[in-house]
PDB file of C-alpha atoms and ligand atoms in Angstrom:
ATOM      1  CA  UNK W   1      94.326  71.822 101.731  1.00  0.00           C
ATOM      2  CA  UNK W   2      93.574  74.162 104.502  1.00  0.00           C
ATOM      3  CA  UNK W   3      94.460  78.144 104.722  1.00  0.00           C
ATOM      4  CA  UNK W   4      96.546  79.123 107.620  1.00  0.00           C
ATOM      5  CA  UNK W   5      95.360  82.699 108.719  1.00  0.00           C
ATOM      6  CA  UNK W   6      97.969  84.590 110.342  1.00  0.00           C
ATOM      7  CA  UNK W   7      97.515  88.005 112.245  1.00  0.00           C
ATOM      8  CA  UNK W   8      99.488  90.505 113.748  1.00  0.00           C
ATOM      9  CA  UNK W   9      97.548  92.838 116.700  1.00  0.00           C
ATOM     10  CA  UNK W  10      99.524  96.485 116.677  1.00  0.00           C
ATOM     11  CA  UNK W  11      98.250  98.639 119.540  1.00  0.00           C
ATOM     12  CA  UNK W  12      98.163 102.359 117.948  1.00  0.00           C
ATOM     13  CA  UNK W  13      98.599 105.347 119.862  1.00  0.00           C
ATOM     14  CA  UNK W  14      98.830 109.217 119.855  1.00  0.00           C
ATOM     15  CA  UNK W  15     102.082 110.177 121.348  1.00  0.00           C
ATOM     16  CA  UNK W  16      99.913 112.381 124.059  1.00  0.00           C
ATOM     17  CA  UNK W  17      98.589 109.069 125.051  1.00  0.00           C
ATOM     18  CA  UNK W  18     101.165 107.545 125.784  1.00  0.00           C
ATOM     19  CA  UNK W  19     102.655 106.937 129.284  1.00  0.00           C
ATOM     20  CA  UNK W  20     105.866 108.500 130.471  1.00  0.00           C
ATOM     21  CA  UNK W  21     107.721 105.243 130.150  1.00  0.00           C
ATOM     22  CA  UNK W  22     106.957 105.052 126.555  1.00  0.00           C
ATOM     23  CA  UNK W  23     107.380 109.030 126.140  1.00  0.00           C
ATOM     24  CA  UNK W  24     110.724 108.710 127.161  1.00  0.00           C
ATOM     25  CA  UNK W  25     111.702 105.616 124.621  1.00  0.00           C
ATOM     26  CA  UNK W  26     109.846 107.581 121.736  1.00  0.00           C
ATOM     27  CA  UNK W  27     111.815 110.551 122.702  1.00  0.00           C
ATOM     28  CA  UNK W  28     115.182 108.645 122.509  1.00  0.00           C
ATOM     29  CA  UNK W  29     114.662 107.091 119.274  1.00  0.00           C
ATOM     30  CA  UNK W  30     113.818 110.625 117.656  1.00  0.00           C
ATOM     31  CA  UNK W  31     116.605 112.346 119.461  1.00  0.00           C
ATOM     32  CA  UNK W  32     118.943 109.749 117.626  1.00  0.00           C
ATOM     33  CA  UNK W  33     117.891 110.590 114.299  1.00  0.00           C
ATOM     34  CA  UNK W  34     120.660 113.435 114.590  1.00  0.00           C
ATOM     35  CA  UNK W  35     123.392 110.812 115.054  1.00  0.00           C
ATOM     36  CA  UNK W  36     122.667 109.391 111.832  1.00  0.00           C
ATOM     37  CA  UNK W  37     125.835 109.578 109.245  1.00  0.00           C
ATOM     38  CA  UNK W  38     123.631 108.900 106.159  1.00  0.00           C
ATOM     39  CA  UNK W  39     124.422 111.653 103.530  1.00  0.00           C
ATOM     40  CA  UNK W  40     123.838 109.025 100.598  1.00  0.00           C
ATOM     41  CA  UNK W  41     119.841 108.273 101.797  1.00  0.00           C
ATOM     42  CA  UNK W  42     118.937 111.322 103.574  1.00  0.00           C
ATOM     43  CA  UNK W  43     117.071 109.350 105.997  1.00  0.00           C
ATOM     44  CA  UNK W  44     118.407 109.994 109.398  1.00  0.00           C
ATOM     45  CA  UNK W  45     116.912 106.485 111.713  1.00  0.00           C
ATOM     46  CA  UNK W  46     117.400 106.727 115.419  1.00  0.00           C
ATOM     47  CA  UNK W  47     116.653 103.284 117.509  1.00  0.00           C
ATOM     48  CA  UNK W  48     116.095 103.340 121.219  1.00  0.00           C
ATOM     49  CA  UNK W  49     117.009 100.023 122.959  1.00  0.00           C
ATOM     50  CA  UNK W  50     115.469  99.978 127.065  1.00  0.00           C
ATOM     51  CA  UNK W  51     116.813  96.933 128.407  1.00  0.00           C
ATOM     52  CA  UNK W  52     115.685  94.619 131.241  1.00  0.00           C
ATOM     53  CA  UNK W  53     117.973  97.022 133.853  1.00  0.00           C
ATOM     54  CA  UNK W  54     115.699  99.887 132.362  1.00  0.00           C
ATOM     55  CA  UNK W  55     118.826 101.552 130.503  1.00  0.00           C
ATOM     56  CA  UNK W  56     117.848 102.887 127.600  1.00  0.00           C
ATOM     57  CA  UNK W  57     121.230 102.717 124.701  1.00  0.00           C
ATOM     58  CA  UNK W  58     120.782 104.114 121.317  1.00  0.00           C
ATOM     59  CA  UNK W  59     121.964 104.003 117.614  1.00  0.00           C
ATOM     60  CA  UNK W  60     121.293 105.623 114.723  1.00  0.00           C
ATOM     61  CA  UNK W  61     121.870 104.425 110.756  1.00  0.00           C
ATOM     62  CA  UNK W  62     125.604 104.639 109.675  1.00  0.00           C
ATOM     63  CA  UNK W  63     126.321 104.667 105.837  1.00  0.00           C
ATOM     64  CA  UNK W  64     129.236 104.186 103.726  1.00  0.00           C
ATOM     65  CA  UNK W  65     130.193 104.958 100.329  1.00  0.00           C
ATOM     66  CA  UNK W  66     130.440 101.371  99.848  1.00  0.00           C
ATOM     67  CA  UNK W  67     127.021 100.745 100.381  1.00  0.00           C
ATOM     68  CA  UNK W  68     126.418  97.597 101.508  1.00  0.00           C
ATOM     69  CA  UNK W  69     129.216  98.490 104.487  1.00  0.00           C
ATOM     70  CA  UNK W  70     126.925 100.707 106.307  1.00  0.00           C
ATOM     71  CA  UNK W  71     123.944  99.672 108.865  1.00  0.00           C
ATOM     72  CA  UNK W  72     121.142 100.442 109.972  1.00  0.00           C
ATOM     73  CA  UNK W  73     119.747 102.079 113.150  1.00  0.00           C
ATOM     74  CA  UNK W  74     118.572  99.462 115.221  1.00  0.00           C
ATOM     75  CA  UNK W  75     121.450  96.993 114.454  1.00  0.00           C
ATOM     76  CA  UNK W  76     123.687  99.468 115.312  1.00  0.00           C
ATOM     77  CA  UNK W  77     122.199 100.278 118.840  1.00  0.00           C
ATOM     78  CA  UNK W  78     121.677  96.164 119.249  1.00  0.00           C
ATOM     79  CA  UNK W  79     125.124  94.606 117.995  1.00  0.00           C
ATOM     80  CA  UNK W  80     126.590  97.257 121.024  1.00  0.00           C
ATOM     81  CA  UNK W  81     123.712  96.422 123.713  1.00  0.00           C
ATOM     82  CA  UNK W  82     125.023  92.449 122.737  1.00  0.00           C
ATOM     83  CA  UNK W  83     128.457  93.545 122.776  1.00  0.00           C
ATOM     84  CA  UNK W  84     128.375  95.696 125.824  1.00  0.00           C
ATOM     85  CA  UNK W  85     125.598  94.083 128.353  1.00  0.00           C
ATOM     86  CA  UNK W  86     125.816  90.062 127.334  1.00  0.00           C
ATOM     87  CA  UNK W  87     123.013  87.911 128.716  1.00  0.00           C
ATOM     88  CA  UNK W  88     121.105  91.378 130.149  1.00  0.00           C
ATOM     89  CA  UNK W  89     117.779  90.831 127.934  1.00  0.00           C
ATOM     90  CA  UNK W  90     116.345  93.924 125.663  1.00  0.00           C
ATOM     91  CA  UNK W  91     113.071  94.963 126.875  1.00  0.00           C
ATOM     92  CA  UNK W  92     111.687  97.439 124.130  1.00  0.00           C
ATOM     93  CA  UNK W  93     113.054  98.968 120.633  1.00  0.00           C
ATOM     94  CA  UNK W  94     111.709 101.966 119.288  1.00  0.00           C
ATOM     95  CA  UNK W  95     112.365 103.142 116.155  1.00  0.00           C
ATOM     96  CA  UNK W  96     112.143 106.671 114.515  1.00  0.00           C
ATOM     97  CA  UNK W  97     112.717 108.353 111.357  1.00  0.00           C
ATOM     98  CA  UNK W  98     113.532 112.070 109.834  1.00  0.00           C
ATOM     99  CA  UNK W  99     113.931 113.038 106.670  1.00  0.00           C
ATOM    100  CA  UNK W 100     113.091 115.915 104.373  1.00  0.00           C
ATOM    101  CA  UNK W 101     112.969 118.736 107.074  1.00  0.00           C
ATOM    102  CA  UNK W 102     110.366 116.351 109.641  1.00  0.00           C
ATOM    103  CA  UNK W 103     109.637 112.833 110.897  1.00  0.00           C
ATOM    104  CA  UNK W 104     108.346 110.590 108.457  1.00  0.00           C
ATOM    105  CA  UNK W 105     104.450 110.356 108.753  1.00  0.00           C
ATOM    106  CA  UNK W 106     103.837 106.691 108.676  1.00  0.00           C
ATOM    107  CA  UNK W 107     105.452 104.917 111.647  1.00  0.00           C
ATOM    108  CA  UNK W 108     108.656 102.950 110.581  1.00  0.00           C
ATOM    109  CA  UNK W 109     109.446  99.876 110.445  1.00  0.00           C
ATOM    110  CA  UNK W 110     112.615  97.400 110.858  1.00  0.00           C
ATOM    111  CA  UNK W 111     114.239  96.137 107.425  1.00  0.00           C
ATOM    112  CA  UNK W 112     114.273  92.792 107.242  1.00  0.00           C
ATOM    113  CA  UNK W 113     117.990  92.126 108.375  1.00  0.00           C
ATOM    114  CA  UNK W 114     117.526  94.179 111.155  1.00  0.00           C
ATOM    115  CA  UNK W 115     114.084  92.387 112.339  1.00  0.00           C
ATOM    116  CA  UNK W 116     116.272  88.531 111.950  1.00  0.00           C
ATOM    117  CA  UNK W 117     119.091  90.235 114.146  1.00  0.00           C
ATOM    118  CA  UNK W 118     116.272  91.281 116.994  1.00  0.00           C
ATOM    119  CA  UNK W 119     114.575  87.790 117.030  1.00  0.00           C
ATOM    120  CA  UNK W 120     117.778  86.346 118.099  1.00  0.00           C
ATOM    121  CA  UNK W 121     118.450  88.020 121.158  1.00  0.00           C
ATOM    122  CA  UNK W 122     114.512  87.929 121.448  1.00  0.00           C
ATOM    123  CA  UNK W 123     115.184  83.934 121.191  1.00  0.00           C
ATOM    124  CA  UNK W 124     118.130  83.912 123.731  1.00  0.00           C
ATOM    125  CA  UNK W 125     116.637  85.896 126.552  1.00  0.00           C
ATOM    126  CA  UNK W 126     113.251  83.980 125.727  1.00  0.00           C
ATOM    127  CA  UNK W 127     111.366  87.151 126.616  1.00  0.00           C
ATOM    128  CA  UNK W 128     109.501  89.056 124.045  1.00  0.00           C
ATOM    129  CA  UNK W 129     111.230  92.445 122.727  1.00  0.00           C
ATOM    130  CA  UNK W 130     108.366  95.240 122.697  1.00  0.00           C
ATOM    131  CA  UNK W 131     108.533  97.025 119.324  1.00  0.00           C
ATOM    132  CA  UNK W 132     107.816 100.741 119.081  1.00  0.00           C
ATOM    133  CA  UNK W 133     106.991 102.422 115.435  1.00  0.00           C
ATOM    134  CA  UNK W 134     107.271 106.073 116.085  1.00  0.00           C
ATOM    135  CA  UNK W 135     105.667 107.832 112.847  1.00  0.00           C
ATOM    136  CA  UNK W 136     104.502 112.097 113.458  1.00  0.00           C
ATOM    137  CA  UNK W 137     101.396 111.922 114.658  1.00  0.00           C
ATOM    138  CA  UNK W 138     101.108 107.843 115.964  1.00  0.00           C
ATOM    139  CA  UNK W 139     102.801 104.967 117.593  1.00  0.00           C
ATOM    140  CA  UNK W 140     102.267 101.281 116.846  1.00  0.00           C
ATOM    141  CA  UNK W 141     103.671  99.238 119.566  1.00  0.00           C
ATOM    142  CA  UNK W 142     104.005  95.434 118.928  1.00  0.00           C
ATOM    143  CA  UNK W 143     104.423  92.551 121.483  1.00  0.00           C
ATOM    144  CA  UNK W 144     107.379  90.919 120.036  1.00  0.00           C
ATOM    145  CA  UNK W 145     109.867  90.969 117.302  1.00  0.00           C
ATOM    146  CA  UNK W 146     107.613  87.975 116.023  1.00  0.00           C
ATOM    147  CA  UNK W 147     104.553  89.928 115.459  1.00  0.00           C
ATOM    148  CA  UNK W 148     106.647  91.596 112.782  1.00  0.00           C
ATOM    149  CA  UNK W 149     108.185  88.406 110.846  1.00  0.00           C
ATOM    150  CA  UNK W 150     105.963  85.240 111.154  1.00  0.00           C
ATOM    151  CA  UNK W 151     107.064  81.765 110.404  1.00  0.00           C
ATOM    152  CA  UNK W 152     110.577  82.911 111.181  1.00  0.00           C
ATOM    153  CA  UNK W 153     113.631  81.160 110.519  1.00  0.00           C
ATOM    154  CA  UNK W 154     115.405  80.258 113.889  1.00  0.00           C
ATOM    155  CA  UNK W 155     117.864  77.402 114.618  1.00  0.00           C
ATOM    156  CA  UNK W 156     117.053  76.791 118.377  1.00  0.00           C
TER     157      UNK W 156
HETATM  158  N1  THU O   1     117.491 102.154 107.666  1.00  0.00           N
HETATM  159  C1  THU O   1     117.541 101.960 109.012  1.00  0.00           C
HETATM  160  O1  THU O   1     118.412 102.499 109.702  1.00  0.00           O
HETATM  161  N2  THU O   1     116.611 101.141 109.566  1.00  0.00           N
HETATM  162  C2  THU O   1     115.629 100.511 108.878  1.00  0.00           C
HETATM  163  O2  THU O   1     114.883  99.757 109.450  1.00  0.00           O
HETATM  164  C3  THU O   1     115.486 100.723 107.452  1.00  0.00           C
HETATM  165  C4  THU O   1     116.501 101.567 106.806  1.00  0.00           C
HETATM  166  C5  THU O   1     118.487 103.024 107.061  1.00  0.00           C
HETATM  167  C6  THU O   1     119.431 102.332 106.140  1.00  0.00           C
HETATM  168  C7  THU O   1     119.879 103.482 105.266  1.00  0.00           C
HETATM  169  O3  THU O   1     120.937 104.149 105.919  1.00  0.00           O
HETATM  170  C8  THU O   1     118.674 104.396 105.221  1.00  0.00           C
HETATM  171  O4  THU O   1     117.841 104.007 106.297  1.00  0.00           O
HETATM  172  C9  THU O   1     117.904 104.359 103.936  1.00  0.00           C
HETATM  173  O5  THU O   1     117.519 103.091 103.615  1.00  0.00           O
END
């Protein structure tokens, strides 16, 4: 028997630290928050997509009152980047969230359908995707999809 350690390295900044690149990504994702349709959850998510052109697309959470026909933020922004650019890799994703009057302290994170729908266009460009946590007062920023979802499940 032997223990297999795994670790995930998140660089944390303050937003004032922060270069202008990643100013303007954090400032996309939290500007999307007020395309969110979600009167059900309340919890208006905003995703920022730069891809390898530097274009930065975004989405934002849509819900339904069927439930499970709604989606979240960063699938929404990354089913149109695949739709829309095909074959032009995604460089970064940065994610925000507002709800209750402010953004939500703690930097958010990707649900768990959303993070196996990134690591497949992370797969197919074979470049990593930058993730980018916006919460109020910091900013986790993480290599690659991967760093979120160890021992992932992936065909090819
Ligand atoms: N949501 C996102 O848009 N992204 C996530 O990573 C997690 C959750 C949305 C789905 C739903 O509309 C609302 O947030 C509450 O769960």
């Amino acid at each position: 028997m032997r223990d297999l350690i795994l670790t995930t390295k998140i660089a944390v900044y303050s937003y004032s630290e922060l270069t202008a690149e990643y100013k303007k990504i954090v400032d996309a994702a939290k500007e999307a928050t007020k395309r969110s349709y979600s009167p059900y959850s309340k919890f208006c998510v905003g995703a920022a997509l730069q891809l390898d052109n530097g274009e930065i697309l975004t989405g934002a959470n849509q819900e339904n009152a069927a439930f499970t026909a709604g989606t979240c933020a960063e699938r929404s922004v990354i089913f149109y980047a695949g739709a829309n650019y095909p074959g032009v890799p995604f460089r970064r994703l940065a994610v925000a969230a507002f709800t209750k009057g402010d953004f939500v302290k703690n930097p958010v994170s990707p649900c768990g359908h959303c993070r196996q729908a990134i690591l497949e266009y992370e797969t197919i460009s074979g470049a990593p995707i930058e993730i980018v946590l916006c919460g109020r007062d910091e900013v986790y920023v993480l290599h690659s999809i991967k760093d979120l979802m160890p021992l992932s499940f992936c065909e090819f």
